[in-house]
Coordinates of C-alpha atoms in Angstrom, one line a residue:
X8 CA -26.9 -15.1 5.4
X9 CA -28.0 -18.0 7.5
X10 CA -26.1 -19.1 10.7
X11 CA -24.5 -22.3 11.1
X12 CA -27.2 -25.2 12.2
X13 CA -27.3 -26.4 16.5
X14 CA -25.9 -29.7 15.7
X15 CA -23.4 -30.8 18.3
X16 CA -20.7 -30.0 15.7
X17 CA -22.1 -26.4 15.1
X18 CA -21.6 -26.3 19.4
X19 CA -18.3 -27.7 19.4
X20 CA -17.3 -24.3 17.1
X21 CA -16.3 -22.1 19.3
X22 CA -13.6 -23.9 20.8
X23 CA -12.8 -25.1 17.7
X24 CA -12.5 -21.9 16.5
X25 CA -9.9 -21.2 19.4
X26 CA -7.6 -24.1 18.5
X27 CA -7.7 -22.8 14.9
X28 CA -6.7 -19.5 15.5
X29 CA -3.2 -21.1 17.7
X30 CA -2.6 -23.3 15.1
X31 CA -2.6 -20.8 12.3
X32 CA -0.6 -17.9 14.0
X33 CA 2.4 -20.7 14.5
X34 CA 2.3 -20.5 10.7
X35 CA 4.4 -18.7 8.4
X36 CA 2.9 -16.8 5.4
X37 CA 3.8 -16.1 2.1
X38 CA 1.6 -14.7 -0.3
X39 CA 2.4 -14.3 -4.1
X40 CA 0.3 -12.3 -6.5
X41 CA -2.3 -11.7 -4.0
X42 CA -2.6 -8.1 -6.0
X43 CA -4.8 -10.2 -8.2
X44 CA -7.1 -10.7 -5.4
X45 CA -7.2 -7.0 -3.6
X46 CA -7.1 -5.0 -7.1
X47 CA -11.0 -5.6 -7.7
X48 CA -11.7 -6.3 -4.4
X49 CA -10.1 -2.8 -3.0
X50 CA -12.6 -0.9 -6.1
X51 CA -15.6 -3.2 -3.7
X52 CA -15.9 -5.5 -6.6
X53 CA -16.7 -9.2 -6.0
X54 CA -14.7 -12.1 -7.1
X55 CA -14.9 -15.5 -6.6
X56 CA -11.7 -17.4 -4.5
X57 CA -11.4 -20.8 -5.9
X58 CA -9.1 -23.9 -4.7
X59 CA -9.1 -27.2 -3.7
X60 CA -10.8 -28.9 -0.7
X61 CA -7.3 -30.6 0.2
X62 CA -5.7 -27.1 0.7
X63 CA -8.8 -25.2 2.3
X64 CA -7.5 -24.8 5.8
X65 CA -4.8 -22.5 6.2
X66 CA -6.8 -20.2 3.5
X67 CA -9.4 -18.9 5.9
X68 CA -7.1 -17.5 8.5
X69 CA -5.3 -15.2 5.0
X70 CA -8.7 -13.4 4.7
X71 CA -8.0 -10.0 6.4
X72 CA -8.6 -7.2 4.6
X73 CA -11.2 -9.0 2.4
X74 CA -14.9 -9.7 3.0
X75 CA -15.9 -13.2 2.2
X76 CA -18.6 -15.4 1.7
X77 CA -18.2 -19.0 2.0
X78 CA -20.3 -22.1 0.2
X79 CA -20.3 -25.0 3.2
X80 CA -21.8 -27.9 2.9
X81 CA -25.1 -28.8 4.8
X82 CA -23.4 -31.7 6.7
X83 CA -22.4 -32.3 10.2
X84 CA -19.2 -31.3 9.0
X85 CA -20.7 -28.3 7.0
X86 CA -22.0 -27.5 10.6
X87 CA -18.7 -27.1 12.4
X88 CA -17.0 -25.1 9.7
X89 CA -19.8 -22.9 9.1
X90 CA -19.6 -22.0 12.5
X91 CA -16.0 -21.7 12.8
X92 CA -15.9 -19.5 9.4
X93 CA -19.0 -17.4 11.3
X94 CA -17.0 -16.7 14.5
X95 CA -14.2 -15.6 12.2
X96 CA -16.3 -12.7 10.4
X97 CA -17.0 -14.3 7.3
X98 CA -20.8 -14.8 5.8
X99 CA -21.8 -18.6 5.0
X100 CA -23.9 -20.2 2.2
X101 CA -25.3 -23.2 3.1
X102 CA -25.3 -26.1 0.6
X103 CA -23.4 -28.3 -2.2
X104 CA -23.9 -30.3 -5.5
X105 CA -26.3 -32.6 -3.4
X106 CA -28.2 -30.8 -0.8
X107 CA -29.5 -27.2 -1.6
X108 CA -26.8 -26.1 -3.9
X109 CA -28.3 -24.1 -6.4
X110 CA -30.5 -22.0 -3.6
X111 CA -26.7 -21.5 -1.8
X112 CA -25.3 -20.2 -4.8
X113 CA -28.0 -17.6 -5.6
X114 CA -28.1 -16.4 -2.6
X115 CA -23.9 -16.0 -2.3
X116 CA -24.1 -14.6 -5.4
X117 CA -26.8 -11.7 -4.4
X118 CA -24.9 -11.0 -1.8
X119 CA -21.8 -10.7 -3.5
X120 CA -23.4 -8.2 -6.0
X121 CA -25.0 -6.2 -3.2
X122 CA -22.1 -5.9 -0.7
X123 CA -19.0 -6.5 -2.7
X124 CA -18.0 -9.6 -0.7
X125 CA -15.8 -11.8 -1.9
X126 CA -16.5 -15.8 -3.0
X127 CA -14.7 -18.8 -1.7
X128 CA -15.6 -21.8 -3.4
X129 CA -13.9 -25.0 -3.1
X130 CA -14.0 -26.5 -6.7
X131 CA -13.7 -30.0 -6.2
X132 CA -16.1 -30.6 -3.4
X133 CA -17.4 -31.7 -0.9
X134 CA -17.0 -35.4 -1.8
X135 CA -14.9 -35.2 -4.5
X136 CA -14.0 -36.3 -7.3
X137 CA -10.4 -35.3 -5.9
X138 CA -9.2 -32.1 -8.1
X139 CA -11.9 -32.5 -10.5
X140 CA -13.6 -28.8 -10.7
X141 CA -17.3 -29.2 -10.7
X142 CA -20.0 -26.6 -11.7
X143 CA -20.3 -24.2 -9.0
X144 CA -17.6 -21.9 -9.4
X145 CA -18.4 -21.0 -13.2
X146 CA -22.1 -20.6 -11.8
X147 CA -21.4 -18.1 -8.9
X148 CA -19.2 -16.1 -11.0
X149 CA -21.4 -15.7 -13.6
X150 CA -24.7 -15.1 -11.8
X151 CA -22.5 -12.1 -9.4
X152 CA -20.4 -11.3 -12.4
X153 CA -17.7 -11.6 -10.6
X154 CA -14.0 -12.3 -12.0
X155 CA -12.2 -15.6 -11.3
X156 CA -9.2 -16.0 -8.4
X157 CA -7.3 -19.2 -8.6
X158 CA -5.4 -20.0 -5.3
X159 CA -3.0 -22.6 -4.5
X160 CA -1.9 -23.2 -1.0
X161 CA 1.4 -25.1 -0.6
X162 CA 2.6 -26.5 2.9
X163 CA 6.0 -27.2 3.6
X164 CA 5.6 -29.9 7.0
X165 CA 1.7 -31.1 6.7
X166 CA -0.3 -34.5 7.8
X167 CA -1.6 -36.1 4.3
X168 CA -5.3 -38.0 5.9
X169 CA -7.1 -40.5 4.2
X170 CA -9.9 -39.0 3.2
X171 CA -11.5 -38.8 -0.5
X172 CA -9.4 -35.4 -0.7
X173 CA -6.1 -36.3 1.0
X174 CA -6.9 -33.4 3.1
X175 CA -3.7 -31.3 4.1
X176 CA -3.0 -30.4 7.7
X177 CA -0.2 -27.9 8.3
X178 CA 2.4 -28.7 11.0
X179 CA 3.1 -26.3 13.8
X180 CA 5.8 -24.0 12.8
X181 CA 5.8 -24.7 9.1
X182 CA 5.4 -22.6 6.4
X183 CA 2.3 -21.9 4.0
X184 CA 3.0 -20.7 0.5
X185 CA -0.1 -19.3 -1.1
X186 CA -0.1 -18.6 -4.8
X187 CA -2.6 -16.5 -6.5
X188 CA -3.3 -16.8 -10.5
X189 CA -4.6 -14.1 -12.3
X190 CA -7.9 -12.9 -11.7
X191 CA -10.0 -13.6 -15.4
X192 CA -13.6 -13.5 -16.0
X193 CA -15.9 -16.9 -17.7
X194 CA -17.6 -16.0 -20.4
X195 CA -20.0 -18.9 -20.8
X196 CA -24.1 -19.3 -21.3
X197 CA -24.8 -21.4 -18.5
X198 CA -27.5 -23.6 -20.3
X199 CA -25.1 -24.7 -22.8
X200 CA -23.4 -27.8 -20.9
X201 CA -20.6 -28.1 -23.3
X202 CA -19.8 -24.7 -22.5
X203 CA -19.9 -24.7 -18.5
X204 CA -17.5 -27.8 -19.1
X205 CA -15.0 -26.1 -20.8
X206 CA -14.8 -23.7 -18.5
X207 CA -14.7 -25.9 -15.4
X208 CA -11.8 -27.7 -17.5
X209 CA -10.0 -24.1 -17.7
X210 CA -10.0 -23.4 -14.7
X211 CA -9.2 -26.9 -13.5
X212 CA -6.1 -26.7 -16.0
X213 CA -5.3 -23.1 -14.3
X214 CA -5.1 -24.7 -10.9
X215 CA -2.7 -27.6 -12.1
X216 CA -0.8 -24.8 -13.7
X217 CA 0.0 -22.7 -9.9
X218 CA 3.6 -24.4 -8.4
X219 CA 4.9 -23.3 -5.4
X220 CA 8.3 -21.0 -5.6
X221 CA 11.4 -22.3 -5.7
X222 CA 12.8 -22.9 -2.2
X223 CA 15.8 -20.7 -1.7
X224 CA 18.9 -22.8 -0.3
X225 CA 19.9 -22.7 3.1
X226 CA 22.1 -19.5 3.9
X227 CA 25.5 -20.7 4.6
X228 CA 27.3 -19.5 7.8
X229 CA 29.3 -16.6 5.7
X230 CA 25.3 -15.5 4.4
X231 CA 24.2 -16.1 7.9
X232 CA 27.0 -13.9 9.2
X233 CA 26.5 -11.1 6.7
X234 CA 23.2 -10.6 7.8
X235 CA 23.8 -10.1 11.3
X236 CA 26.4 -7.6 10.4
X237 CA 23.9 -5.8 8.4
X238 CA 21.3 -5.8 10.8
X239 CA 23.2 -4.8 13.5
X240 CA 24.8 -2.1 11.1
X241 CA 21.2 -0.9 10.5
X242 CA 20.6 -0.4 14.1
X243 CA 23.9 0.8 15.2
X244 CA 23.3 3.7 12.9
X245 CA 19.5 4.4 13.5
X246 CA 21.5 4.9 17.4
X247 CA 23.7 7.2 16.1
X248 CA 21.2 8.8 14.5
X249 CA 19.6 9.4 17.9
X250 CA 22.8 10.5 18.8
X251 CA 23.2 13.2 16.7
X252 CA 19.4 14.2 17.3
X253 CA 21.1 15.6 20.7
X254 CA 22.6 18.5 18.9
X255 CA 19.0 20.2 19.2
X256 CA 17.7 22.7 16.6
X257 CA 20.2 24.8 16.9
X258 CA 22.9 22.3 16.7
X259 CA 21.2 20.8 13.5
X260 CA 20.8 24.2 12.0
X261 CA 25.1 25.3 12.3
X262 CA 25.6 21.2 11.0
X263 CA 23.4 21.8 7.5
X264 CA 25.8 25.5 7.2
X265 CA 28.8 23.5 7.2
X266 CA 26.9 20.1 5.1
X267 CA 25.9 22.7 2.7
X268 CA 28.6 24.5 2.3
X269 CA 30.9 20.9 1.9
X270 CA 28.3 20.1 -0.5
X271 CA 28.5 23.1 -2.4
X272 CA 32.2 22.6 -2.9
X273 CA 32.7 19.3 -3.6
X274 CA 29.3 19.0 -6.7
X275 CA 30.5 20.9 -8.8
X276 CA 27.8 19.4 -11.3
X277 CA 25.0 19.9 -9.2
X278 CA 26.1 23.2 -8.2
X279 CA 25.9 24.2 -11.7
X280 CA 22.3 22.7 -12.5
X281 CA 21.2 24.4 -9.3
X282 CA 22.2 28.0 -10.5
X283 CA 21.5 27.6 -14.1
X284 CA 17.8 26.4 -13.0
X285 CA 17.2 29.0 -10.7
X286 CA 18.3 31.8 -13.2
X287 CA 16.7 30.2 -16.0
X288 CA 13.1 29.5 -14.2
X289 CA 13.1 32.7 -12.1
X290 CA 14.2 34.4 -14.7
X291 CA 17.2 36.0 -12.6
X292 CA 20.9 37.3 -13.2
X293 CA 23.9 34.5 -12.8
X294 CA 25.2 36.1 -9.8
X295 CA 21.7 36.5 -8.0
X296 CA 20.7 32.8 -9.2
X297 CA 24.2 31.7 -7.9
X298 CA 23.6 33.3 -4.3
X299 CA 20.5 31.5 -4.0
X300 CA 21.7 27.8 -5.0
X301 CA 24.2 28.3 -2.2
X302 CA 21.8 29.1 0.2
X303 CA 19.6 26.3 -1.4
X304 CA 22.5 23.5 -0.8
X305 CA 22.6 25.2 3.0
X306 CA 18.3 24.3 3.2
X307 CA 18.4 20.8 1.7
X308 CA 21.7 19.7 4.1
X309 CA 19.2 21.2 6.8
X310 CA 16.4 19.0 5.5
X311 CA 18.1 16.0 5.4
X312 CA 20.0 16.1 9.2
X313 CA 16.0 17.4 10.2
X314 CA 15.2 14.0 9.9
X315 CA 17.1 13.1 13.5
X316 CA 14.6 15.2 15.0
X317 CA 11.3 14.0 13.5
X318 CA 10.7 11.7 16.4
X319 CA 10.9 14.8 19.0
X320 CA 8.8 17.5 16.3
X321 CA 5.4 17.4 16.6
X322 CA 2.3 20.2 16.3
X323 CA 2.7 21.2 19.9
X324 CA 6.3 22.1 19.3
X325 CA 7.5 25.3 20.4
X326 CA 8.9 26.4 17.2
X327 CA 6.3 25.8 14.9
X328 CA 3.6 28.3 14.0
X329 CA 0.6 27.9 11.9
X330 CA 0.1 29.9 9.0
X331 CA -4.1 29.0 9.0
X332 CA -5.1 27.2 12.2
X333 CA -8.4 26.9 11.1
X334 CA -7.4 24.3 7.9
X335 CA -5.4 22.6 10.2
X336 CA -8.6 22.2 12.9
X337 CA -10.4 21.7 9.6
X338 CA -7.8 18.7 8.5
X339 CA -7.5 17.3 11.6
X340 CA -11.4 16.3 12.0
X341 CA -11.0 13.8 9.1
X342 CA -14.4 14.2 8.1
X343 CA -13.2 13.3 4.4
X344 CA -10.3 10.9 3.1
X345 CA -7.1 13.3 2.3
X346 CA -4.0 13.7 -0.1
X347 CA -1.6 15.8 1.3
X348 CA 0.9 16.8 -1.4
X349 CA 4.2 18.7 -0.4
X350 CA 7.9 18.9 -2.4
X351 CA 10.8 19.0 -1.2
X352 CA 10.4 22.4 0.3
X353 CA 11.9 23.9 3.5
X354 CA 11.9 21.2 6.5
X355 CA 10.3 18.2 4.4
X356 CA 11.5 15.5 6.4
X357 CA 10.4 16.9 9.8
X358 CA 6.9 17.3 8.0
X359 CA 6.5 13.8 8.1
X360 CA 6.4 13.4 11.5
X361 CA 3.6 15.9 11.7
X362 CA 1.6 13.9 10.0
X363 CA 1.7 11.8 12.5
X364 CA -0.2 14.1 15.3
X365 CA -3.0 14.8 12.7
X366 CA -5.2 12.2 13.6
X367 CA -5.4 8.8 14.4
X368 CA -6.9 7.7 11.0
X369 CA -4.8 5.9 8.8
X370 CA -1.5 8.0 8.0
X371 CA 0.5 6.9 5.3
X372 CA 3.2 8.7 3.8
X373 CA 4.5 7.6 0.9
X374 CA 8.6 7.8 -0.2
X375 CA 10.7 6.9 -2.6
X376 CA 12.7 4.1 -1.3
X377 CA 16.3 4.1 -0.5
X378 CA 18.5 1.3 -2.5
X379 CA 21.0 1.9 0.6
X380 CA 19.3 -0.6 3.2
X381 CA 21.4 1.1 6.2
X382 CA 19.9 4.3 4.9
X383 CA 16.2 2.4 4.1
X384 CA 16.3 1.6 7.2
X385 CA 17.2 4.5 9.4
X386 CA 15.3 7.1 7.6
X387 CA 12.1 4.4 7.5
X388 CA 12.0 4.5 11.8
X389 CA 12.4 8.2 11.4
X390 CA 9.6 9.1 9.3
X391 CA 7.3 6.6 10.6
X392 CA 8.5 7.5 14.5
X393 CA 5.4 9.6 15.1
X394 CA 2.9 6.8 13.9
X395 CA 2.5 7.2 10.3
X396 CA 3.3 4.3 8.3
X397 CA 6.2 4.8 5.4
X398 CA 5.5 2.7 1.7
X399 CA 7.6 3.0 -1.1
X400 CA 6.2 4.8 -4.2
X401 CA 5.8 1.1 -5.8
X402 CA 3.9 -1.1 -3.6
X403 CA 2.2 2.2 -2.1
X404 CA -1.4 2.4 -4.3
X405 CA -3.4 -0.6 -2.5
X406 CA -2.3 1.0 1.4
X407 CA -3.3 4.1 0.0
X408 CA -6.9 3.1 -1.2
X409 CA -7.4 1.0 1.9
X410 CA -6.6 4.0 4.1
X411 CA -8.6 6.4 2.2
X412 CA -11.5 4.3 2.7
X413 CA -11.3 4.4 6.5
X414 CA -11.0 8.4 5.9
X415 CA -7.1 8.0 6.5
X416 CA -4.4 10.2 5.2
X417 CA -1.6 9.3 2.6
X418 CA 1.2 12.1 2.3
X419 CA 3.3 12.1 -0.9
X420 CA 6.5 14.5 -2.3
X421 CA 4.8 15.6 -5.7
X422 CA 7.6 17.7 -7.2
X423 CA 10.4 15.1 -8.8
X424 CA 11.5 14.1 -12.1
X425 CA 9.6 10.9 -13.4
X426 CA 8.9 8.6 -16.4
X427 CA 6.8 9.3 -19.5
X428 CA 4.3 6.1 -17.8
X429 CA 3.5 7.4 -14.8
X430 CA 3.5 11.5 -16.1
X431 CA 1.5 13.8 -17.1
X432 CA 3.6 17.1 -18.9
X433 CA 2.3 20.5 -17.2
X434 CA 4.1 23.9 -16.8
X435 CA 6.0 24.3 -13.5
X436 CA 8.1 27.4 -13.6
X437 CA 7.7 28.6 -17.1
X438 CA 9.1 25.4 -18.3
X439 CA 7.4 21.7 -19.4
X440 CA 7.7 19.2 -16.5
X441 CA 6.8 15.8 -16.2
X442 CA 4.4 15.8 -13.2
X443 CA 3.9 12.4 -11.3
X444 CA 0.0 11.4 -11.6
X445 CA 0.5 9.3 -8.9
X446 CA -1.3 11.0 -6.2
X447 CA -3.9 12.4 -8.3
X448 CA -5.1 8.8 -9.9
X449 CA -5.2 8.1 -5.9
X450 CA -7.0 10.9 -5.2
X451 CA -9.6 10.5 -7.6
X452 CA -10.4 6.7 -6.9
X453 CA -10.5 7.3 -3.3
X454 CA -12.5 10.4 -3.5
X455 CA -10.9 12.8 -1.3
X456 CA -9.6 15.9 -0.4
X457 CA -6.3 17.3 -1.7
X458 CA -4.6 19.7 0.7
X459 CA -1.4 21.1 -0.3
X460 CA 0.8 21.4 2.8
X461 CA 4.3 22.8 3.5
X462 CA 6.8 23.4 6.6
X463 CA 9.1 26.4 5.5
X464 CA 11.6 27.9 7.7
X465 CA 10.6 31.3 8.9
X466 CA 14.6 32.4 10.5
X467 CA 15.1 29.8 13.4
X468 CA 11.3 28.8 13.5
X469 CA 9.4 26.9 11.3
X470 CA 5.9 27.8 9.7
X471 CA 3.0 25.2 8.9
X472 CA 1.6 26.2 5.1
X473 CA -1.8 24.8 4.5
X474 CA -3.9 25.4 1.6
X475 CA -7.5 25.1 0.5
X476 CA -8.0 21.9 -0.2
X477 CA -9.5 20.6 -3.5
X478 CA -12.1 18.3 -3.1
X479 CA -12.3 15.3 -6.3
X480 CA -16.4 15.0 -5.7
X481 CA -16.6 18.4 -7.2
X482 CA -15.1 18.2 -10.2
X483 CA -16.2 17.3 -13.5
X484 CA -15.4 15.1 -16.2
X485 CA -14.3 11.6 -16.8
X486 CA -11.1 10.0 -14.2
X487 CA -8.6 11.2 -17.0
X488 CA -9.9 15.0 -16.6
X489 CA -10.1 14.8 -13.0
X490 CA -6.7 13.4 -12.3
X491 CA -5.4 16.2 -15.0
X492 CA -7.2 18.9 -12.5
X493 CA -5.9 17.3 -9.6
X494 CA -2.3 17.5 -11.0
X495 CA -2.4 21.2 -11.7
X496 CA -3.3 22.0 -8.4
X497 CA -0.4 20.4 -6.7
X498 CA 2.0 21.3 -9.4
X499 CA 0.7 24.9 -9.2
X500 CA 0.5 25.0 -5.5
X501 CA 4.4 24.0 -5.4
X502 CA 5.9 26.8 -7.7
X503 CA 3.9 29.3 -5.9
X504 CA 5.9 28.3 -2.7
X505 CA 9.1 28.0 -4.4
X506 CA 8.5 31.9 -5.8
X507 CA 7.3 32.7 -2.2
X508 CA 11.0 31.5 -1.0
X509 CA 13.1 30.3 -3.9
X510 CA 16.5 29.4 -1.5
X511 CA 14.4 26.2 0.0
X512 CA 14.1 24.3 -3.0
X513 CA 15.6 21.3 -4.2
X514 CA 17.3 23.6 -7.1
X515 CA 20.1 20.5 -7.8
X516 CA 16.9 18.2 -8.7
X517 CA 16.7 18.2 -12.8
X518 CA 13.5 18.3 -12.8
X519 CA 12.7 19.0 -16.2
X520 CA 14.8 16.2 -17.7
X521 CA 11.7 14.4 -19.4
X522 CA 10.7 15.6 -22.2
X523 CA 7.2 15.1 -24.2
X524 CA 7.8 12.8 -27.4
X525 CA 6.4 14.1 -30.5
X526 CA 3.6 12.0 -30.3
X527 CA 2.5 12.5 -26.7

């Protein structure tokens, strides 16, 4: 698109630009519903931002992660912010309802359809009437078929000016509030005026519609107090957790003997589902099945005090071997964006700090979160100590996509029980499981490859287990099939490591607890 113009305001952008950037990073953030925003726009679909003049200027600096195109005005004003918006990464469109509109709006509209970017319009300008939403928002969405974002930005300490807009200026230090509406697409002819005003009307009404949250009361001293104590309880035991890391491997390894075998006696429940899993899935005899869920409870004490020692266990470690070096030399290039499934199989948590030495793409692994927040918050510095970044399993799907599109890699524990929503049923040990889809949706939309991996114990050392990878472009069929194909690898791939050594399961998992209903 066109730069800004060589007015003296256009020159007076750069250190504009400079005194924008302080201002804003003394500014607090919150963003709701911005998933309405980055859920087309992370597919590289366009959509058109629209607010109102008054509340344009802490919006610019909440861009990141988006590509935007801008509609400025052709004025010596247009001039400055064009070319503090340029500095800042984003494209420009130069023009408004009375200067060269229509010709901006094409062109931002092309280029949204061409490069995915996204549009930023503000509805009510550039000389007003104040919150009145004129033409050019229906028009660009229409022409780059493009949904509809409405944003709100509310500022707790701001300077009202008297301009036509009231124009809002956040104070230093205060806090911005920016509230997204749900994305929706105009269906409208644009030669039918009637039309084009309704929908300038609906959207107008939407915009009225967005409040800001309600602000939360001032903690009182008790509140204030608890807090502290939780913090500090949070980092006292992350400490100790380093503490214990001091034990070494071999200190670790006669700890999980005499976790497991506490464990063993005092679940009696668990102890039970273990052994009547193992003999029923392995097809074994009750006193064979019950030696192994013994030793199982022993492994998965192991696993969990392993996780003190993920920040000193890397690839170069002296106790690991590599069962096919060349996958790993193969992984490790990141030529391709990659799902690495695992379960929780022989040293899972100390495989999460491997990820970190893979590469330094983006490394995700993604957890199920700990309601504990003294337990959140140790085990979340642990696995992320090596430089891979821990999500939760329910805000993990936009990180994902993002970092498979920079050929990152997202991690994720494929073998536990979940919901009829989010399953699809396959065999896994002769028996009906629901398998999480999860990372094979993932996979799928973010084209990769899916390499099963796994760190078993091998005695006192541990082994690196890497498979052939799957890759998505290959396969055939529509997403549903895909994601189906991707599942059975992963789901397969894990009950061939369990039968290869059956005591490093997580036997006291019930993993077959949901069923398929009737329907399904």
């Amino acid at each position: 698109m066109s730069r800004s113009g060589n007015s003296l305001m256009s020159l007076l952008s750069a250190p504009v630009y400079r005194l924008y950037r302080l201002w804003c990073r003394s500014l607090r953030y919150t963003e709701i519903n911005r998933a309405a925003i980055e859920t087309t726009a992370d597919l590289g679909r366009p959509v058109v931002l629209s607010l109102w003049h008054d509340e344009l200027f802490p919006l610019i600096y909440l861009k990141r992660r988006l590509n935007i195109i801008a509609l400025v005005s052709q004025s010596d004003d247009g001039d400055l912010l064009a070319g503090v918006l340029e500095r800042m990464g984003l494209e420009t469109a130069r023009g408004s309802s009375s200067r060269g509109g229509v010709k901006a709006l094409l062109a931002a509209a092309r280029r949204m359809r061409e490069a995915g970017l996204c549009g930023c319009v503000t509805v009510d300008g550039p000389r007003g009437p104040r919150h009145e939403v004129k033409e050019g928002a229906i028009f660009l969405a229409c022409r780059a078929d493009a949904p509809i974002v409405p944003i709100r930005l509310f500022m707790e300490r701001r300077k009202l000016f008297r301009s036509w807009d009231r124009f809002q200026l956040p104070l230093p230090f205060s806090r911005v509030t920016m509230v997204c509406g749900d994305a929706y697409r105009v269906e409208c002819d644009l030669h039918d005026p009637d039309a084009v005003a309704r929908e300038c009307r609906r959207l107008e009404d939407i915009l009225n519609g967005l409040t800001p949250p309600e602000t939360k009361p001032e903690p009182s001293p008790f509140q204030r107090f608890g807090t502290l104590l939780s913090d500090t309880t949070c980092r006292v035991s992350y400490g100790f957790a380093r503490l214990i890391a001091k034990l070494g491997f071999s200190g670790i390894r006669s700890f999980g003997k005499g976790l497991g075998a506490a464990f063993w006696a005092c679940l009696p429940s668990r102890r039970r589902l273990a052994a009547g899993n193992i003999a029923s899935h392995l097809d074994l005899s009750p006193a064979t099945a019950e030696s192994l869920a013994r030793a199982s409870f022993t492994h998965n004490a192991r696993s969990f005090l392993e996780a003190v020692l993920a920040p000193d266990f890397g690839l170069d470690h002296p106790l690991l071997d590599v069962e096919r070096p060349d996958l790993l030399e193969r992984l490790k290039r990141g030529e391709r964006p990659a799902v690495i499934t695992t379960g929780h199989f022989g040293a899972w948590e100390l495989l999460a700090s491997l990820l970190g030495d893979v590469s330094d793409h983006p490394r995700l692994t993604v957890v199920r979160t700990y309601k504990n927040r003294v337990l959140h918050y140790v085990s979340t510095r642990l696995r992320s100590s090596r430089g891979a970044e821990v999500f939760g399993h329910r805000e993990a799907a936009f990180p994902v996509l993002r970092a498979l599109r920079k050929n990152g890699y997202a991690a994720f524990l494929a073998d536990h029980n979940t919901s009829r929503s989010e399953a699809v049923f396959l065999p896994f040990l002769g028996e009906e499981a629901a398998v999480n889809k999860g990372p094979a949706v993932l996979a799928v939309r973010g084209k990769a490859l899916v390499w099963p991996i796994y760190l078993m114990r091998d005695g006192d050392r541990y082994r690196l287990v890497i498979e052939e990878p799957l890759d998505t472009l290959r396969l055939e069929g529509d997403a549903d099939a895909k994601t189906l194909a991707v599942a059975e690898l992963y789901t397969d791939s894990i009950a061939r490591m369990v039968r290869r050594a059956p005591d490093q399961w997580f036997w006291m998992h019930n993993r077959w607890k949901t069923k398929r209903v009737m329907d399904d």
